[in-house]
């Protein structure tokens, strides 16, 4: 890192960072600008070019919105028969800081008068000859769904046929698949990515997890903070609800030519509340909200496979559509169990029914008989939804009560830690770890039970090789113990006479002794005063031995913090030494005298923040804090001082998996800074106040949610994130030295 | 809480001389022999009264280790006072004073008030640096000198408050432009309306940007 031309008195690092920013960031910036220009082009097109389209924009409904994405010939396929397809226009609309999605089927003025061939803009012919078809059309209309209400988007690319997406809402409801007959899925996702945080799911590469616009983490984290207070019984107002409430926003546009339908969803919601069935449904919704507040919803995206959605929507229509016209009806799918079907209806019916209600309010096309049938269905749906909301297991609810922050953000609670049984299942008959990657993944997501921690850590740290057998490890332990004893003897046999002439030794030993008595003394394992605890003596012996083993590096403050949990877990002097030595292979640069390891990590952090939170980066730049010194302690000793001891163990094993990134700790930093960005910026924290604030976070950080946020950020950043981190930035070490870390 | 002035301090010196203990004794009035060693820079604060004016001391406690100096140095800027601490029972901590002083002079503002502290004076039987030597070093370098014990609290209040008095005196004499926060002084509410334009500004955490520049 060459020093930039920082002026006199300014530290060198700051100068070089500034320079780095200018150079390295042009690429993502350019990318962003480009995407924006694409988006605004579509916006212009929407405002000017599409006047001849089948529908025109309602004027004056909402003044301040911008259509950032339009795609024609996006279809719903209620049945497998091509004739039943409903084609429409998909749009993303930006209003203020919120993004909405609408899908409006094409209408042809008085389609209810009589079915005729409707020629649609894209040249696609679609025959919709019956009232039933028109009803379908209205049922499927997506008026305006806020991105904050979306949980995920599944993209599916069948080998034959069109790409489609399935939108799953935070409430667990899903819209039917939207088929892109003219392509454009990628662009759709790209546009969303420009306005919201879109993260590819680690579980399923076809699934993108959605969060809200602009400042997604902040919003979800605000929600998290709120849920730590008593949960509101009936969240109705938009800002305060910890769970995104359906209908919480004014709809920006109700783009139908039928003027009567141009009502905001809120109004319709009110009308719904007036009707009885509507009220019952609200109760059901509130109930499900409550449950969702208290529990984490583990989403099984597998549920939303096309086949199921297909079956569910078909079943729904089968029940609803008593006098189906010429639309062919495929035989009911026998494969899905009935109760799942019922639930499926409930899940899917919600948005559909809202739209349906809208139709009822504004159109006289449906006769009273139809309405009765519909109402029956609504009641059935209520029951189903109530069941879904209360029956733990149906939704796969996981008790989140002992965790003060439910997994609202990314929809997945961390699985339980790796236990003894499961650990054994990772080993072959001779004790080799069969699939190190799967093991690392497992630990990354769930951590390790204390009773197997002492074994598994040795693998994670690289003291044991993943491909070693039980016998090989036995041998290794014995051999390494001998080696350790020899190293230890090197300084223990220094005679007083020799010591007199060995200032470096005296000084090192003294510094170690000064520090081990100031390390984790509140822990029973190290309790006491002075050196009256045998484990304190072990800490000292290991550290002094290490300073002989790695004489060039010697001893530095912070090492005792890194060693203490290792000794506590491994509880064997020589093995703790070798585990520590293995960790130091990665972290030694943190302690280099020139601090190059720390500086490169702080530099990478500044780039990551620039990538993932530009406004915060700009703020730090403005207040001259781009050196990120306030994060120094976090990075130097891997958050050792920020969490209680138990949580430090949990965090470290996650970091040591190197599963998503070798530099996951930097994403932890970003997640924490993002979480507090509002306070940092509102209170205009500066160099010193910022350090004070960050230091005082110690002991007040929720590990689980920070891990999830960091994971989401890491996935979101993807390659661009990795590109922020120069090769060789600790804890990376060159490939050939990797030893047990590689697999 | 409102204050007439806020002074920023920094505590420097070799590791283990008792910097953190001095801070804790001053802010919490207790001696905690069992505590974690300082990593990077930590923080403490306390209100004092000088000339019947409430003054807030914001104190930065630094890690003594060499390798952290590039980071701790950056906290020198914007400090109005510094406590330079050595351990009277360990000669080498006294021998390192010159290098600490040089560091401070180089990175802090020139008007910073520096107090030399010989700590652990309760351990008289292990004394390795005489009081006279301390006085001598202080005199040569224009520092105020005091021997303290973080354990018995001897002279701890005095050390911090004398430093504050010196700074206050400099303000009264108009040596500082108190509106320039790079001197490590902030003017708050609460009766600083004497000389030197006190009484302006506010006590909030939110000054305009760029104090560190
Ligand atoms: N007897 C005695 N011991 C002290 C005094 N001040 C600090 N210590 C001890 O010296 C050690 C180092 O103190 P600490 O404040 O951590 O030093 P720092 O590295 O300069 O912050 C601790 O173990 C304290 O118990 C003192 O005034 N008298
Ligand atoms: Mg200290």
mmCIF file of N, CA, C and O in Angstrom, chain A residues 18-78:
data_model
loop_
_atom_site.group_PDB
_atom_site.id
_atom_site.type_symbol
_atom_site.label_atom_id
_atom_site.label_comp_id
_atom_site.label_asym_id
_atom_site.label_seq_id
_atom_site.Cartn_x
_atom_site.Cartn_y
_atom_site.Cartn_z
ATOM 1 N N UNK A 18 -7.740 7.203 0.437
ATOM 2 C CA UNK A 18 -8.415 8.123 -0.457
ATOM 3 C C UNK A 18 -8.117 7.771 -1.891
ATOM 4 O O UNK A 18 -8.990 7.689 -2.726
ATOM 5 N N UNK A 19 -6.829 7.506 -2.092
ATOM 6 C CA UNK A 19 -6.412 7.210 -3.433
ATOM 7 C C UNK A 19 -7.065 5.925 -3.911
ATOM 8 O O UNK A 19 -7.619 5.864 -4.991
ATOM 9 N N UNK A 20 -7.007 4.923 -3.034
ATOM 10 C CA UNK A 20 -7.587 3.635 -3.384
ATOM 11 C C UNK A 20 -9.039 3.777 -3.792
ATOM 12 O O UNK A 20 -9.486 3.198 -4.768
ATOM 13 N N UNK A 21 -9.737 4.577 -3.074
ATOM 14 C CA UNK A 21 -11.149 4.758 -3.373
ATOM 15 C C UNK A 21 -11.351 5.284 -4.780
ATOM 16 O O UNK A 21 -12.180 4.791 -5.518
ATOM 17 N N UNK A 22 -10.591 6.318 -5.091
ATOM 18 C CA UNK A 22 -10.786 6.917 -6.407
ATOM 19 C C UNK A 22 -10.548 5.885 -7.491
ATOM 20 O O UNK A 22 -11.284 5.779 -8.439
ATOM 21 N N UNK A 23 -9.481 5.120 -7.320
ATOM 22 C CA UNK A 23 -9.109 4.210 -8.394
ATOM 23 C C UNK A 23 -10.044 3.021 -8.490
ATOM 24 O O UNK A 23 -10.659 2.768 -9.514
ATOM 25 N N UNK A 24 -10.205 2.342 -7.375
ATOM 26 C CA UNK A 24 -10.843 1.033 -7.443
ATOM 27 C C UNK A 24 -12.345 1.093 -7.585
ATOM 28 O O UNK A 24 -12.983 0.107 -7.855
ATOM 29 N N UNK A 25 -12.904 2.212 -7.366
ATOM 30 C CA UNK A 25 -14.345 2.230 -7.323
ATOM 31 C C UNK A 25 -15.018 2.655 -8.598
ATOM 32 O O UNK A 25 -16.237 2.688 -8.685
ATOM 33 N N UNK A 26 -14.214 2.967 -9.577
ATOM 34 C CA UNK A 26 -14.832 3.432 -10.814
ATOM 35 C C UNK A 26 -15.724 2.358 -11.420
ATOM 36 O O UNK A 26 -16.779 2.662 -11.950
ATOM 37 N N UNK A 27 -15.309 1.105 -11.296
ATOM 38 C CA UNK A 27 -16.074 0.062 -11.984
ATOM 39 C C UNK A 27 -17.493 -0.100 -11.449
ATOM 40 O O UNK A 27 -18.449 0.063 -12.198
ATOM 41 N N UNK A 28 -17.661 -0.368 -10.158
ATOM 42 C CA UNK A 28 -19.023 -0.480 -9.645
ATOM 43 C C UNK A 28 -19.837 0.788 -9.861
ATOM 44 O O UNK A 28 -21.030 0.724 -10.131
ATOM 45 N N UNK A 29 -19.152 1.913 -9.785
ATOM 46 C CA UNK A 29 -19.874 3.166 -9.980
ATOM 47 C C UNK A 29 -20.440 3.240 -11.385
ATOM 48 O O UNK A 29 -21.595 3.544 -11.597
ATOM 49 N N UNK A 30 -19.574 2.915 -12.312
ATOM 50 C CA UNK A 30 -20.013 2.963 -13.699
ATOM 51 C C UNK A 30 -21.208 2.040 -13.885
ATOM 52 O O UNK A 30 -22.166 2.375 -14.522
ATOM 53 N N UNK A 31 -21.069 0.889 -13.276
ATOM 54 C CA UNK A 31 -22.140 -0.087 -13.380
ATOM 55 C C UNK A 31 -23.452 0.506 -12.881
ATOM 56 O O UNK A 31 -24.479 0.404 -13.503
ATOM 57 N N UNK A 32 -23.339 1.181 -11.740
ATOM 58 C CA UNK A 32 -24.553 1.755 -11.159
ATOM 59 C C UNK A 32 -25.147 2.818 -12.060
ATOM 60 O O UNK A 32 -26.350 2.836 -12.293
ATOM 61 N N UNK A 33 -24.277 3.664 -12.536
ATOM 62 C CA UNK A 33 -24.789 4.725 -13.392
ATOM 63 C C UNK A 33 -25.507 4.140 -14.590
ATOM 64 O O UNK A 33 -26.575 4.575 -14.982
ATOM 65 N N UNK A 34 -24.915 3.091 -15.135
ATOM 66 C CA UNK A 34 -25.514 2.474 -16.301
ATOM 67 C C UNK A 34 -26.898 1.936 -15.990
ATOM 68 O O UNK A 34 -27.846 2.178 -16.715
ATOM 69 N N UNK A 35 -26.966 1.223 -14.873
ATOM 70 C CA UNK A 35 -28.264 0.656 -14.530
ATOM 71 C C UNK A 35 -29.291 1.761 -14.363
ATOM 72 O O UNK A 35 -30.441 1.626 -14.742
ATOM 73 N N UNK A 36 -28.835 2.836 -13.785
ATOM 74 C CA UNK A 36 -29.785 3.908 -13.571
ATOM 75 C C UNK A 36 -30.274 4.487 -14.884
ATOM 76 O O UNK A 36 -31.437 4.793 -15.044
ATOM 77 N N UNK A 37 -29.344 4.589 -15.813
ATOM 78 C CA UNK A 37 -29.778 5.172 -17.075
ATOM 79 C C UNK A 37 -30.740 4.222 -17.791
ATOM 80 O O UNK A 37 -31.671 4.646 -18.429
ATOM 81 N N UNK A 38 -30.512 2.940 -17.621
ATOM 82 C CA UNK A 38 -31.463 1.986 -18.194
ATOM 83 C C UNK A 38 -32.831 2.198 -17.582
ATOM 84 O O UNK A 38 -33.839 2.314 -18.259
ATOM 85 N N UNK A 39 -32.807 2.302 -16.251
ATOM 86 C CA UNK A 39 -34.072 2.460 -15.550
ATOM 87 C C UNK A 39 -34.782 3.732 -15.993
ATOM 88 O O UNK A 39 -35.983 3.716 -16.257
ATOM 89 N N UNK A 40 -34.015 4.801 -16.109
ATOM 90 C CA UNK A 40 -34.713 6.034 -16.436
ATOM 91 C C UNK A 40 -35.184 6.027 -17.893
ATOM 92 O O UNK A 40 -36.154 6.667 -18.229
ATOM 93 N N UNK A 41 -34.471 5.268 -18.726
ATOM 94 C CA UNK A 41 -34.948 5.147 -20.092
ATOM 95 C C UNK A 41 -36.329 4.501 -20.113
ATOM 96 O O UNK A 41 -37.247 4.978 -20.762
ATOM 97 N N UNK A 42 -36.466 3.419 -19.344
ATOM 98 C CA UNK A 42 -37.775 2.777 -19.318
ATOM 99 C C UNK A 42 -38.813 3.744 -18.784
ATOM 100 O O UNK A 42 -39.960 3.753 -19.219
ATOM 101 N N UNK A 43 -38.361 4.546 -17.814
ATOM 102 C CA UNK A 43 -39.320 5.478 -17.238
ATOM 103 C C UNK A 43 -39.812 6.450 -18.302
ATOM 104 O O UNK A 43 -41.004 6.730 -18.395
ATOM 105 N N UNK A 44 -38.870 6.909 -19.097
ATOM 106 C CA UNK A 44 -39.264 7.842 -20.149
ATOM 107 C C UNK A 44 -40.205 7.170 -21.135
ATOM 108 O O UNK A 44 -41.238 7.691 -21.495
ATOM 109 N N UNK A 45 -39.813 5.963 -21.468
ATOM 110 C CA UNK A 45 -40.673 5.227 -22.393
ATOM 111 C C UNK A 45 -42.085 5.123 -21.856
ATOM 112 O O UNK A 45 -43.048 5.326 -22.563
ATOM 113 N N UNK A 46 -42.145 4.831 -20.590
ATOM 114 C CA UNK A 46 -43.467 4.653 -20.004
ATOM 115 C C UNK A 46 -44.274 5.933 -20.092
ATOM 116 O O UNK A 46 -45.458 5.918 -20.363
ATOM 117 N N UNK A 47 -43.588 7.031 -19.878
ATOM 118 C CA UNK A 47 -44.346 8.272 -19.820
ATOM 119 C C UNK A 47 -44.708 8.789 -21.198
ATOM 120 O O UNK A 47 -45.708 9.450 -21.374
ATOM 121 N N UNK A 48 -43.867 8.495 -22.153
ATOM 122 C CA UNK A 48 -44.117 9.090 -23.460
ATOM 123 C C UNK A 48 -44.547 8.066 -24.491
ATOM 124 O O UNK A 48 -45.542 8.224 -25.159
ATOM 125 N N UNK A 49 -43.816 6.974 -24.558
ATOM 126 C CA UNK A 49 -43.937 6.103 -25.714
ATOM 127 C C UNK A 49 -45.107 5.148 -25.707
ATOM 128 O O UNK A 49 -45.492 4.643 -26.752
ATOM 129 N N UNK A 50 -45.660 4.859 -24.564
ATOM 130 C CA UNK A 50 -46.627 3.775 -24.541
ATOM 131 C C UNK A 50 -48.066 4.275 -24.529
ATOM 132 O O UNK A 50 -48.959 3.592 -24.068
ATOM 133 N N UNK A 51 -48.261 5.457 -25.044
ATOM 134 C CA UNK A 51 -49.611 6.013 -25.028
ATOM 135 C C UNK A 51 -50.584 5.131 -25.800
ATOM 136 O O UNK A 51 -51.749 5.040 -25.476
ATOM 137 N N UNK A 52 -50.070 4.447 -26.790
ATOM 138 C CA UNK A 52 -50.943 3.621 -27.605
ATOM 139 C C UNK A 52 -51.209 2.254 -27.005
ATOM 140 O O UNK A 52 -51.882 1.439 -27.616
ATOM 141 N N UNK A 53 -50.690 1.995 -25.873
ATOM 142 C CA UNK A 53 -50.871 0.691 -25.238
ATOM 143 C C UNK A 53 -52.311 0.468 -24.841
ATOM 144 O O UNK A 53 -53.153 1.366 -24.923
ATOM 145 N N UNK A 54 -52.591 -0.729 -24.424
ATOM 146 C CA UNK A 54 -53.959 -1.091 -24.106
ATOM 147 C C UNK A 54 -54.517 -0.361 -22.890
ATOM 148 O O UNK A 54 -55.696 -0.397 -22.636
ATOM 149 N N UNK A 55 -53.667 0.254 -22.153
ATOM 150 C CA UNK A 55 -54.172 0.971 -20.984
ATOM 151 C C UNK A 55 -53.395 2.268 -20.864
ATOM 152 O O UNK A 55 -52.258 2.366 -21.276
ATOM 153 N N UNK A 56 -53.985 3.241 -20.303
ATOM 154 C CA UNK A 56 -53.283 4.506 -20.149
ATOM 155 C C UNK A 56 -53.116 4.819 -18.683
ATOM 156 O O UNK A 56 -53.892 4.372 -17.854
ATOM 157 N N UNK A 57 -52.118 5.577 -18.381
ATOM 158 C CA UNK A 57 -51.856 5.915 -16.988
ATOM 159 C C UNK A 57 -52.966 6.802 -16.447
ATOM 160 O O UNK A 57 -53.386 7.745 -17.105
ATOM 161 N N UNK A 58 -53.420 6.500 -15.291
ATOM 162 C CA UNK A 58 -54.362 7.419 -14.673
ATOM 163 C C UNK A 58 -53.599 8.668 -14.261
ATOM 164 O O UNK A 58 -52.514 8.564 -13.713
ATOM 165 N N UNK A 59 -54.117 9.789 -14.552
ATOM 166 C CA UNK A 59 -53.392 10.992 -14.182
ATOM 167 C C UNK A 59 -53.978 11.570 -12.913
ATOM 168 O O UNK A 59 -55.173 11.491 -12.679
ATOM 169 N N UNK A 60 -53.122 12.126 -12.131
ATOM 170 C CA UNK A 60 -53.577 12.817 -10.928
ATOM 171 C C UNK A 60 -53.864 11.911 -9.754
ATOM 172 O O UNK A 60 -54.168 12.392 -8.680
ATOM 173 N N UNK A 61 -53.771 10.629 -9.928
ATOM 174 C CA UNK A 61 -54.002 9.749 -8.780
ATOM 175 C C UNK A 61 -52.844 9.907 -7.803
ATOM 176 O O UNK A 61 -53.012 10.219 -6.640
ATOM 177 N N UNK A 62 -51.678 9.691 -8.303
ATOM 178 C CA UNK A 62 -50.471 9.879 -7.512
ATOM 179 C C UNK A 62 -49.556 10.769 -8.346
ATOM 180 O O UNK A 62 -49.317 10.507 -9.508
ATOM 181 N N UNK A 63 -49.077 11.827 -7.747
ATOM 182 C CA UNK A 63 -48.265 12.761 -8.521
ATOM 183 C C UNK A 63 -46.846 12.239 -8.711
ATOM 184 O O UNK A 63 -46.276 12.328 -9.776
ATOM 185 N N UNK A 64 -46.302 11.690 -7.665
ATOM 186 C CA UNK A 64 -44.871 11.554 -7.608
ATOM 187 C C UNK A 64 -44.461 10.092 -7.694
ATOM 188 O O UNK A 64 -44.180 9.450 -6.704
ATOM 189 N N UNK A 65 -44.476 9.563 -8.882
ATOM 190 C CA UNK A 65 -44.004 8.200 -9.029
ATOM 191 C C UNK A 65 -43.270 8.072 -10.346
ATOM 192 O O UNK A 65 -43.377 8.902 -11.232
ATOM 193 N N UNK A 66 -42.551 6.993 -10.421
ATOM 194 C CA UNK A 66 -41.767 6.787 -11.621
ATOM 195 C C UNK A 66 -41.808 5.309 -11.947
ATOM 196 O O UNK A 66 -41.594 4.465 -11.086
ATOM 197 N N UNK A 67 -42.128 5.015 -13.194
ATOM 198 C CA UNK A 67 -42.125 3.623 -13.597
ATOM 199 C C UNK A 67 -40.702 3.269 -13.988
ATOM 200 O O UNK A 67 -40.141 3.856 -14.905
ATOM 201 N N UNK A 68 -40.115 2.349 -13.267
ATOM 202 C CA UNK A 68 -38.710 2.048 -13.507
ATOM 203 C C UNK A 68 -38.522 0.752 -14.290
ATOM 204 O O UNK A 68 -37.412 0.419 -14.688
ATOM 205 N N UNK A 69 -39.602 0.040 -14.489
ATOM 206 C CA UNK A 69 -39.496 -1.201 -15.261
ATOM 207 C C UNK A 69 -40.872 -1.516 -15.840
ATOM 208 O O UNK A 69 -41.878 -1.427 -15.129
ATOM 209 N N UNK A 70 -40.896 -1.833 -17.099
ATOM 210 C CA UNK A 70 -42.153 -2.257 -17.729
ATOM 211 C C UNK A 70 -41.873 -3.487 -18.563
ATOM 212 O O UNK A 70 -40.877 -3.549 -19.283
ATOM 213 N N UNK A 71 -42.725 -4.468 -18.475
ATOM 214 C CA UNK A 71 -42.586 -5.602 -19.376
ATOM 215 C C UNK A 71 -43.968 -6.044 -19.814
ATOM 216 O O UNK A 71 -44.850 -6.287 -18.992
ATOM 217 N N UNK A 72 -44.130 -6.122 -21.104
ATOM 218 C CA UNK A 72 -45.405 -6.599 -21.638
ATOM 219 C C UNK A 72 -45.369 -8.103 -21.829
ATOM 220 O O UNK A 72 -44.300 -8.714 -21.861
ATOM 221 N N UNK A 73 -46.577 -8.624 -21.978
ATOM 222 C CA UNK A 73 -46.735 -10.065 -22.197
ATOM 223 C C UNK A 73 -46.119 -10.907 -21.097
ATOM 224 O O UNK A 73 -45.418 -11.873 -21.334
ATOM 225 N N UNK A 74 -46.381 -10.477 -19.892
ATOM 226 C CA UNK A 74 -46.078 -11.312 -18.737
ATOM 227 C C UNK A 74 -47.400 -11.953 -18.344
ATOM 228 O O UNK A 74 -48.404 -11.260 -18.183
ATOM 229 N N UNK A 75 -47.412 -13.263 -18.251
ATOM 230 C CA UNK A 75 -48.693 -13.964 -18.167
ATOM 231 C C UNK A 75 -48.818 -14.823 -16.935
ATOM 232 O O UNK A 75 -47.828 -15.334 -16.408
ATOM 233 N N UNK A 76 -50.073 -14.977 -16.551
ATOM 234 C CA UNK A 76 -50.414 -15.972 -15.548
ATOM 235 C C UNK A 76 -51.054 -17.130 -16.297
ATOM 236 O O UNK A 76 -51.831 -16.923 -17.234
ATOM 237 N N UNK A 77 -50.695 -18.316 -15.921
ATOM 238 C CA UNK A 77 -51.265 -19.498 -16.572
ATOM 239 C C UNK A 77 -52.127 -20.249 -15.562
ATOM 240 O O UNK A 77 -51.660 -21.183 -14.934
ATOM 241 N N UNK A 78 -53.362 -19.840 -15.431
ATOM 242 C CA UNK A 78 -54.196 -20.483 -14.432
ATOM 243 C C UNK A 78 -54.407 -21.969 -14.721
ATOM 244 O O UNK A 78 -54.609 -22.758 -13.812
#
